Short mmCIF file of C-alpha atoms in Angstrom, two decimals:
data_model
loop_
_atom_site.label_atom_id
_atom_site.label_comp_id
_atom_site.label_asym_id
_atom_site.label_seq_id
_atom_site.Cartn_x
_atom_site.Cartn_y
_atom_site.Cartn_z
CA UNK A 15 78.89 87.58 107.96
CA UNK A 16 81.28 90.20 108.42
CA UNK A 17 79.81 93.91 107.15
CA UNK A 18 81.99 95.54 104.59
CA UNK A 19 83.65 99.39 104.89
CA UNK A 20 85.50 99.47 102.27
CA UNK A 21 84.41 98.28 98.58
CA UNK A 22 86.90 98.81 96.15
CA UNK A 23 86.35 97.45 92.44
CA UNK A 24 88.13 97.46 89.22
CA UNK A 25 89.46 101.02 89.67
CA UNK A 26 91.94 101.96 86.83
CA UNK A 27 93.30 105.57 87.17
CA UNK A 28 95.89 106.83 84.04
CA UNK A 29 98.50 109.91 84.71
CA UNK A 30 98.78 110.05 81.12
CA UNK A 31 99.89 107.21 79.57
CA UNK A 32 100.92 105.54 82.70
CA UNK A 33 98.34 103.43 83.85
CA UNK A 34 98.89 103.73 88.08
CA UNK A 35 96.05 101.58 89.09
CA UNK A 36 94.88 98.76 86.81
CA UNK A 37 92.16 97.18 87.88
CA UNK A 38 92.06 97.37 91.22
CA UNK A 39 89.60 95.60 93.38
CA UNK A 40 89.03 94.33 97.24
CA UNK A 41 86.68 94.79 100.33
CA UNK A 42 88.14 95.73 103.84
CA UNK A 43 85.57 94.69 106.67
CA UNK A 44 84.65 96.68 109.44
CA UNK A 45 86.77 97.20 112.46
CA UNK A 46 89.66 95.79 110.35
CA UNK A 47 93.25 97.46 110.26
CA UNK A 48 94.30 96.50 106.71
CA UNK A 49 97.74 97.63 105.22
CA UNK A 50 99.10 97.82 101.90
CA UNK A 51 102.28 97.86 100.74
CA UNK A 52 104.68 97.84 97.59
CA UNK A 53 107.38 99.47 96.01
CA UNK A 54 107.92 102.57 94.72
CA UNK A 55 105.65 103.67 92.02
CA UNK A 56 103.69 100.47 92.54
CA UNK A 57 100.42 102.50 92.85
CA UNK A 58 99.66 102.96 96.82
CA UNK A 59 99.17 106.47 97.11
CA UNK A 60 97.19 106.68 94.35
CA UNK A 61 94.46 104.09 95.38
CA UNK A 62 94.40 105.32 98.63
CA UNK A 63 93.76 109.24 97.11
CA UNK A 64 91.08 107.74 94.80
CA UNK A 65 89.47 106.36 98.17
CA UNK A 66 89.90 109.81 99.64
CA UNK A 67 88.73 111.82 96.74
CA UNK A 68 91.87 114.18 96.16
CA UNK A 69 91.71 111.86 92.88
CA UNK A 70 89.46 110.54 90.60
CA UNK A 71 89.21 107.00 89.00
CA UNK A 72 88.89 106.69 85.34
CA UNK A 73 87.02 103.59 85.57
CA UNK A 74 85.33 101.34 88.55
CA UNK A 75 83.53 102.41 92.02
CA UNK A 76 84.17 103.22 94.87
CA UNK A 77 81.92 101.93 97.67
CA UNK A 78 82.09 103.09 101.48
CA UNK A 79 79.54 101.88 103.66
CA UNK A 80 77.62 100.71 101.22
CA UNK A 81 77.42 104.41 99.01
CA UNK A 82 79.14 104.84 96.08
CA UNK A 83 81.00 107.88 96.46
CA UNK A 84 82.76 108.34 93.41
CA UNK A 85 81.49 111.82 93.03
CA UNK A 86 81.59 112.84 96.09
CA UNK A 87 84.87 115.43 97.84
CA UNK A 88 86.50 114.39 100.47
CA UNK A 89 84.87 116.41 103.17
CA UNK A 90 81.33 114.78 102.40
CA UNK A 91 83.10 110.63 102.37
CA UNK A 92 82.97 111.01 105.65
CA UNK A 93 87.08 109.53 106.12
CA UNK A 94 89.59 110.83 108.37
CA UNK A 95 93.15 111.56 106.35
CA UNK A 96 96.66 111.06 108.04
CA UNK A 97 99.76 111.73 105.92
CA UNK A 98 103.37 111.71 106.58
CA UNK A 99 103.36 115.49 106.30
CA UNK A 100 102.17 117.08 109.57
CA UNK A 101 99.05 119.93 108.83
CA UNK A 102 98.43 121.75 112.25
CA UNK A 103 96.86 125.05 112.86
CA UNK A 104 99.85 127.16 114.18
CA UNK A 105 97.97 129.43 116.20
CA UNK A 106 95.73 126.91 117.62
CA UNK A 107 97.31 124.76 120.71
CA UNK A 108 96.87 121.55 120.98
CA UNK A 109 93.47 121.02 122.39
CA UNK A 110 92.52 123.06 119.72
CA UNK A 111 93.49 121.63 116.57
CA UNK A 112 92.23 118.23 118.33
CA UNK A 113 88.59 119.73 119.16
CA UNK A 114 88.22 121.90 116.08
CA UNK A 115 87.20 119.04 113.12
CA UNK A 116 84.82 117.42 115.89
CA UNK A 117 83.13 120.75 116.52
CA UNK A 118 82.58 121.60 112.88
CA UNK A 119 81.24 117.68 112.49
CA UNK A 120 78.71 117.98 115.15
CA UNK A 121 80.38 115.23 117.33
CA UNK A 122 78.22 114.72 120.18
CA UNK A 123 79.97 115.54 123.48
CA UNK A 124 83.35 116.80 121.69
CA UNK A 125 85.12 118.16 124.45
CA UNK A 126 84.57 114.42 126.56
CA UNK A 127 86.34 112.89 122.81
CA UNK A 128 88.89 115.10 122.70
CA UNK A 129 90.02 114.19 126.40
CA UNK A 130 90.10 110.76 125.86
CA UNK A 131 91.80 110.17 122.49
CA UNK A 132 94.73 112.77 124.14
CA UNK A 133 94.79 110.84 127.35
CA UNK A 134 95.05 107.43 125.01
CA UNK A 135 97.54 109.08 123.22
CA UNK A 136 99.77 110.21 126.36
CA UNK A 137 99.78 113.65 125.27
CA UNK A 138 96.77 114.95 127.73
CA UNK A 139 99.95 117.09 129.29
CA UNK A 140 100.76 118.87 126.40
CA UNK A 141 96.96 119.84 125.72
CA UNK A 142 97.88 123.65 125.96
CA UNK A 143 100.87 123.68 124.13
CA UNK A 144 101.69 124.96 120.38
CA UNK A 145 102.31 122.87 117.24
CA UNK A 146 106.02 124.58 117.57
CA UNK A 147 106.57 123.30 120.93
CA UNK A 148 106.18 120.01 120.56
CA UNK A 149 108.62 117.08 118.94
CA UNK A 150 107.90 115.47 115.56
CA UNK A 151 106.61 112.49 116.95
CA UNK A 152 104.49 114.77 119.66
CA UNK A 153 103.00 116.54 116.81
CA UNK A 154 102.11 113.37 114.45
CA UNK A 155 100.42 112.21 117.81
CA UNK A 156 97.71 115.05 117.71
CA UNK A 157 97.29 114.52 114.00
CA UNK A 158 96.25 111.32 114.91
CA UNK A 159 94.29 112.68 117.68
CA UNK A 160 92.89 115.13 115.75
CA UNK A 161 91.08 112.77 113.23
CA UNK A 162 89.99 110.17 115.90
CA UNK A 163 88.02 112.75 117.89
CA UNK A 164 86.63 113.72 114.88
CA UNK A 165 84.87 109.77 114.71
CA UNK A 166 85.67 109.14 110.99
CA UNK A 167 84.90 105.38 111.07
CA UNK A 168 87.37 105.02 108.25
CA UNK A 169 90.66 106.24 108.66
CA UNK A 170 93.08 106.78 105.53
CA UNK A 171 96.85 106.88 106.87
CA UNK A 172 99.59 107.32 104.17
CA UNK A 173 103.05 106.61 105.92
CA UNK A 174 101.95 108.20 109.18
CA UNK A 175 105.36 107.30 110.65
CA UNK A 176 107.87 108.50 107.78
CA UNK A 177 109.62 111.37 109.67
CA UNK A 178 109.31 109.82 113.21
CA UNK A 179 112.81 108.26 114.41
CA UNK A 180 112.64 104.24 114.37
CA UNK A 181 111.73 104.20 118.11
CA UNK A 182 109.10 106.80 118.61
CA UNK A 183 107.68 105.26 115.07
CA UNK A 184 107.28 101.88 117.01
CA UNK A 185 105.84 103.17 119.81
CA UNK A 186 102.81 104.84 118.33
CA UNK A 187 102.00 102.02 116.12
CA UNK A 188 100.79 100.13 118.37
CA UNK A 189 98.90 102.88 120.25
CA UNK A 190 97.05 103.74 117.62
CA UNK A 191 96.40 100.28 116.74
CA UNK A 192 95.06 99.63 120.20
CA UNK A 193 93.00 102.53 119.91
CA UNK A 194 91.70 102.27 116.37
CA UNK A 195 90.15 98.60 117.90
CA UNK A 196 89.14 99.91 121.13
CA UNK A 197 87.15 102.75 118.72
CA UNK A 198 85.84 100.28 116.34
CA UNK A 199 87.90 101.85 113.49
CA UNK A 200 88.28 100.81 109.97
CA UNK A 201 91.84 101.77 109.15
CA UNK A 202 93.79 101.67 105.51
CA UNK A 203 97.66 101.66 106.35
CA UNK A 204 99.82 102.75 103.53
CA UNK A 205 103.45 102.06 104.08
CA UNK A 206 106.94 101.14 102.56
CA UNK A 207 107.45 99.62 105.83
CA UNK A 208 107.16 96.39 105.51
CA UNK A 209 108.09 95.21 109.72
CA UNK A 210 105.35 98.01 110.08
CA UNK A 211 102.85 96.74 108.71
CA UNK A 212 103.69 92.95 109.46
CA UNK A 213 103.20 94.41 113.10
CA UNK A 214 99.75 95.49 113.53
CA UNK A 215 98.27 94.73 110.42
CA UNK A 216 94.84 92.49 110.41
CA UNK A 217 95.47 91.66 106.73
CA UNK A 218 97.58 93.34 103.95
CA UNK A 219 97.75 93.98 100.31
CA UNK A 220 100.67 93.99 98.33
CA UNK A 221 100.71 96.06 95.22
CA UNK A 222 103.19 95.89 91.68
CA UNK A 223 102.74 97.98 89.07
CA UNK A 224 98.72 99.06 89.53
CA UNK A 225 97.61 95.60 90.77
CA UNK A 226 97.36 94.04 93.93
CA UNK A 227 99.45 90.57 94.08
CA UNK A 228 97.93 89.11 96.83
CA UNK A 229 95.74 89.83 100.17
CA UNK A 230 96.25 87.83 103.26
CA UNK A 231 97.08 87.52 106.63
CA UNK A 232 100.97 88.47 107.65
CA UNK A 233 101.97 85.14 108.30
CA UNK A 234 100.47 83.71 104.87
CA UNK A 235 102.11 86.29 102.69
CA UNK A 236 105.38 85.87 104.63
CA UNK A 237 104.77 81.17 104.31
CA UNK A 238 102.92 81.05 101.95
CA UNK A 239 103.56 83.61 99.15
CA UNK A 240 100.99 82.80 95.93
CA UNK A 241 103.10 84.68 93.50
CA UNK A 242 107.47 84.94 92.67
CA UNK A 243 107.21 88.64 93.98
CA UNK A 244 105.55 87.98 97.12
CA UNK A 245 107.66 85.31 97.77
CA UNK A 246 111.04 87.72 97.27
CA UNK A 247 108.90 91.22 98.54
CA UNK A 248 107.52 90.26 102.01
CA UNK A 249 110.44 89.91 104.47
CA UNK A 250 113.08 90.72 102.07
CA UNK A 251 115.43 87.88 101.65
CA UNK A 252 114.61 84.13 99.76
CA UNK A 253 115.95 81.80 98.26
CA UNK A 254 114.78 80.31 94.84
CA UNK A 255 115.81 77.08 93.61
CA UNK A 256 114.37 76.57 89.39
CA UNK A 257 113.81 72.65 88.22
CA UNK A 258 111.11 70.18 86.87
CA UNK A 259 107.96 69.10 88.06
CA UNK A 260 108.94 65.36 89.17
CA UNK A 261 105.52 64.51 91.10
CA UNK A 262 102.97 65.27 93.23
CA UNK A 263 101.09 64.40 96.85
CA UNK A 264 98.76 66.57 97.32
CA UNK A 265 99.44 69.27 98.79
CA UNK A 266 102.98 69.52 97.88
CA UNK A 267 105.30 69.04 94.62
CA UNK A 268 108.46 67.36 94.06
CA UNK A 269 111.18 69.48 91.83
CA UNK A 270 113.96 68.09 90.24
CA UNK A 271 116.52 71.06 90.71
CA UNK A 272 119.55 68.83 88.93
CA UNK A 273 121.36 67.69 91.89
CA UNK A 274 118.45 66.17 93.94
CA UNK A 275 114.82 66.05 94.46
CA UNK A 276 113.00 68.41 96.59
CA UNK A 277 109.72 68.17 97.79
CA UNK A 278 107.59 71.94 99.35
CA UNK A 279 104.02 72.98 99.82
CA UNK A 280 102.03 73.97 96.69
CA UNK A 281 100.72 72.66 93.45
CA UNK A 282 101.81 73.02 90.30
CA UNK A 283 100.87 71.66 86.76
CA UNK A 284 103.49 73.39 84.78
CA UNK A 285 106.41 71.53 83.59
CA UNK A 286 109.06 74.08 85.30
CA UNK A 287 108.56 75.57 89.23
CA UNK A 288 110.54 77.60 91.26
CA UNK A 289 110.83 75.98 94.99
CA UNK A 290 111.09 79.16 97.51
CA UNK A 291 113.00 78.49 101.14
CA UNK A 292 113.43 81.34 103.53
CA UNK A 293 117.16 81.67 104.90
CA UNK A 294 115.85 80.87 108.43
CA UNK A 295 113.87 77.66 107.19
CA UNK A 296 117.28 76.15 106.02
CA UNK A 297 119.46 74.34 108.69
CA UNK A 298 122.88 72.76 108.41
CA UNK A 299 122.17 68.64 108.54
CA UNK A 300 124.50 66.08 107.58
CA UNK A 301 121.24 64.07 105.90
CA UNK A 302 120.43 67.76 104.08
CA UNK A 303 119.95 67.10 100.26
CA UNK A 304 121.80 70.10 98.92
CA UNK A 305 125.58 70.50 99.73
CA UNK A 306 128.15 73.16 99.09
CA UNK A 307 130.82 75.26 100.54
CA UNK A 308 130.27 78.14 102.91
CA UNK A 309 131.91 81.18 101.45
CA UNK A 310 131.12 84.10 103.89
CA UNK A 311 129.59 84.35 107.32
CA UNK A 312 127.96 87.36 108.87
CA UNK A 313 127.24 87.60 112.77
CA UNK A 314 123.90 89.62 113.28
CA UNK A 315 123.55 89.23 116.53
CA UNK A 316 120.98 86.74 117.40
CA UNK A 317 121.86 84.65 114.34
CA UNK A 318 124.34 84.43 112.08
CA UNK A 319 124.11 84.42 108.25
CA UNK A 320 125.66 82.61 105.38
CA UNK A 321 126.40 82.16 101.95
CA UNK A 322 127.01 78.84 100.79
CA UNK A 323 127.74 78.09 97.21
CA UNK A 324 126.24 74.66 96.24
CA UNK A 325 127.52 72.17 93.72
CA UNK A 326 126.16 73.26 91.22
CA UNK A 327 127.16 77.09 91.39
CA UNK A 328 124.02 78.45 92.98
CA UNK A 329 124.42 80.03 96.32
CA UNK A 330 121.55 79.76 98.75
CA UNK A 331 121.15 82.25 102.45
CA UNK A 332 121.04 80.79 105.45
CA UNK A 333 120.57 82.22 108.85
CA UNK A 334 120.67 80.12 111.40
CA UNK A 335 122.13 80.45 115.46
CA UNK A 336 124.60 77.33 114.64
CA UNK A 337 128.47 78.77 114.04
CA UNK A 338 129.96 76.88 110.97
CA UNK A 339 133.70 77.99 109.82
CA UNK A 340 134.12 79.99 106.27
CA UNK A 341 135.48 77.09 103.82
CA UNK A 342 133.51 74.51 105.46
CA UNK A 343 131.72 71.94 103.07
CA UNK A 344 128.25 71.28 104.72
CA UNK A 345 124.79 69.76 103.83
CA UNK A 346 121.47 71.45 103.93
CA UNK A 347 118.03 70.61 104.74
CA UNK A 348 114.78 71.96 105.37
CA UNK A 349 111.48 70.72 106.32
CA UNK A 350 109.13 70.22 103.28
CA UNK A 351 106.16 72.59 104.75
CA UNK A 352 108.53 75.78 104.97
CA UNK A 353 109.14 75.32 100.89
CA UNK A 354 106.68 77.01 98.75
CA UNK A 355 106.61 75.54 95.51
CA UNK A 356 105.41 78.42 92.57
CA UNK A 357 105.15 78.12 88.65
CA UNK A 358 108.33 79.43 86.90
CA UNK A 359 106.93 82.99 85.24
CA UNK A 360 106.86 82.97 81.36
CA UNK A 361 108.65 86.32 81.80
CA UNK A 362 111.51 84.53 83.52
CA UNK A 363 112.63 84.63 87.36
CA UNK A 364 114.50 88.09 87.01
CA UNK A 365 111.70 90.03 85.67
CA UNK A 366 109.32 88.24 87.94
CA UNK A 367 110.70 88.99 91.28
CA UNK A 368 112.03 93.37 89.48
CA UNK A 369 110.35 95.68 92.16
CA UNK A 370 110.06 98.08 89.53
#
């Protein structure tokens, strides 16, 4: 059984009558690098600031390492903090501000730390060097530095990356990844970035307004999304197709979407679901069920990507390598595990997939 860093349950935190977090509960294991993600305003920041202790839940507990340490500051939760703004000591150099939070900790053997996280961090040459001399991405690097020496077995990162250029950003991710394993680091990963977090997340959360939609793996919130927003959130682009519940074989559901019957993976009891196809899943096929005119084409380099306008007036993305002419009438298909079938929402499909 897997021993548990991070306890988080039913937190609810209120900026006045806006209720940020709602509920809020999940475990993160030890050693894991677990992400979360969401839009704007979707609550993020604030869990991960409750975790920290810069704020304070209203309601629910907050458990690291088995001790609850809801009344506890943040110097004495023992967590190391990483945010997208960049807090060195000016007048320090870089071995410095590296070595100065493990010396006031007590870390055994500091100065032996210090040298290794800055060698695993490739910036060993720059140990003598001033906050002011070095790059952006130079400086986030002994930020990072700074609180792994320091041996925080749970590290809190809020967008860590945000003022890095696309490249550097990339780069560090996965060094720090490799490094938060190689340390046997627990690591909470907040980010808009969705590709980051895809990348070297273990597992990830995705947040809407003050709750967490769903945990899971990458690859199960990007196949198999449980909820309409998850399904449109991760990776962007989807295509939703509304009909009737017209049978069942456990595990997946026929829908009836008016012009044909078409079966995906999921089960659903309701009389309406929504069947979910990612643009890449679909294929041009001259047995493919749905059929329609393609009325723009986009070349993006490895693929290209359409919009075809079905029969019925619906138009469904498709990215696919295959070159088809604008005006062409073509067929589509898809195989019947890459479908998600979901329950239509009671609030309707707009307002289910709104990342407000």
């Amino acid at each position: 059984m897997r021993s548990v860093a991070l306890k988080v349950s039913s937190v609810v935190k209120h900026y006045g009558a806006v209720k940020a977090l709602d509920g809020v509960s999940f475990e993160v294991y030890e050693g894991e690098y677990f992400a979360i993600i969401g839009p704007s305003g979707s609550g993020k920041s604030t869990l991960l600031k409750c975790i920290a202790g810069l704020e304070k839940p209203d309601k629910g507990d907050i458990i690291i390492f088995g001790r609850r340490v809801n009344e506890l500051p943040p110097e004495r939760r023992g967590v190391g903090l990483i945010f997208q703004e960049i807090h060195l000591f000016p007048h320090m150099t870089v071995r410095g501000n590296v070595l100065y939070p493990a010396v006031v900790r007590g870390v055994e053997r500091a100065s032996e730390a210090v040298r290794d996280v800055l060698s695993s961090l490739s910036v060993e040459l720059k140990a003598r060097n001033f906050p002011r001399e070095l790059s952006l991405g130079e400086q986030q690097k002994v930020a990072l530095a700074r609180t792994l020496a320091s041996q925080s077995k749970l590290v809190l990162m809020d967008e860590p990356y945000g003022s890095m250029d696309p490249r550097t950003a990339e780069l560090l991710r996965y060094e720090v990844r490799r490094l938060a394993k190689s340390l046997g680091l627990t690591v909470i990963h907040v980010t808009h970035n969705q590709e980051e977090a895809m990348a070297v997340a273990d597992r990830i959360a995705v947040m809407r307004r003050g709750r967490i939609e769903q945990i899971g793996e990458p690859v199960d919130l990007y196949l198999r999304p449980r909820s309409l927003f998850v399904a449109r959130f991760v990776g962007g682009e989807n295509n939703f197709l509304e009909g009737r519940v017209a049978g069942s074989k456990a595990p997946f559901t026929a829908i009836d979407v008016g012009s044909c019957l078409l079966w995906g993976w999921g089960e659903v009891n309701d009389e309406k679901a929504v069947l979910a196809i990612r643009p890449e899943k679909l294929r041009f096929a001259a047995d493919g069920l749905l059929e329609g005119i393609v009325e723009a084409r986009e070349f993006l380099g490895k693929t290209y990507k359409y919009l075809v306008k079905l029969d019925d007036g619906r138009v469904l993305i498709v990215k696919t390598r295959d070159k088809v002419e604008v005006g062409s009438r073509v067929r589509l298909s898809f195989n019947l595990e890459d479908a998600v079938v979901l329950p239509y929402p009671r609030e309707g499909l707009e307002e289910a997939i709104r990342y407000e």
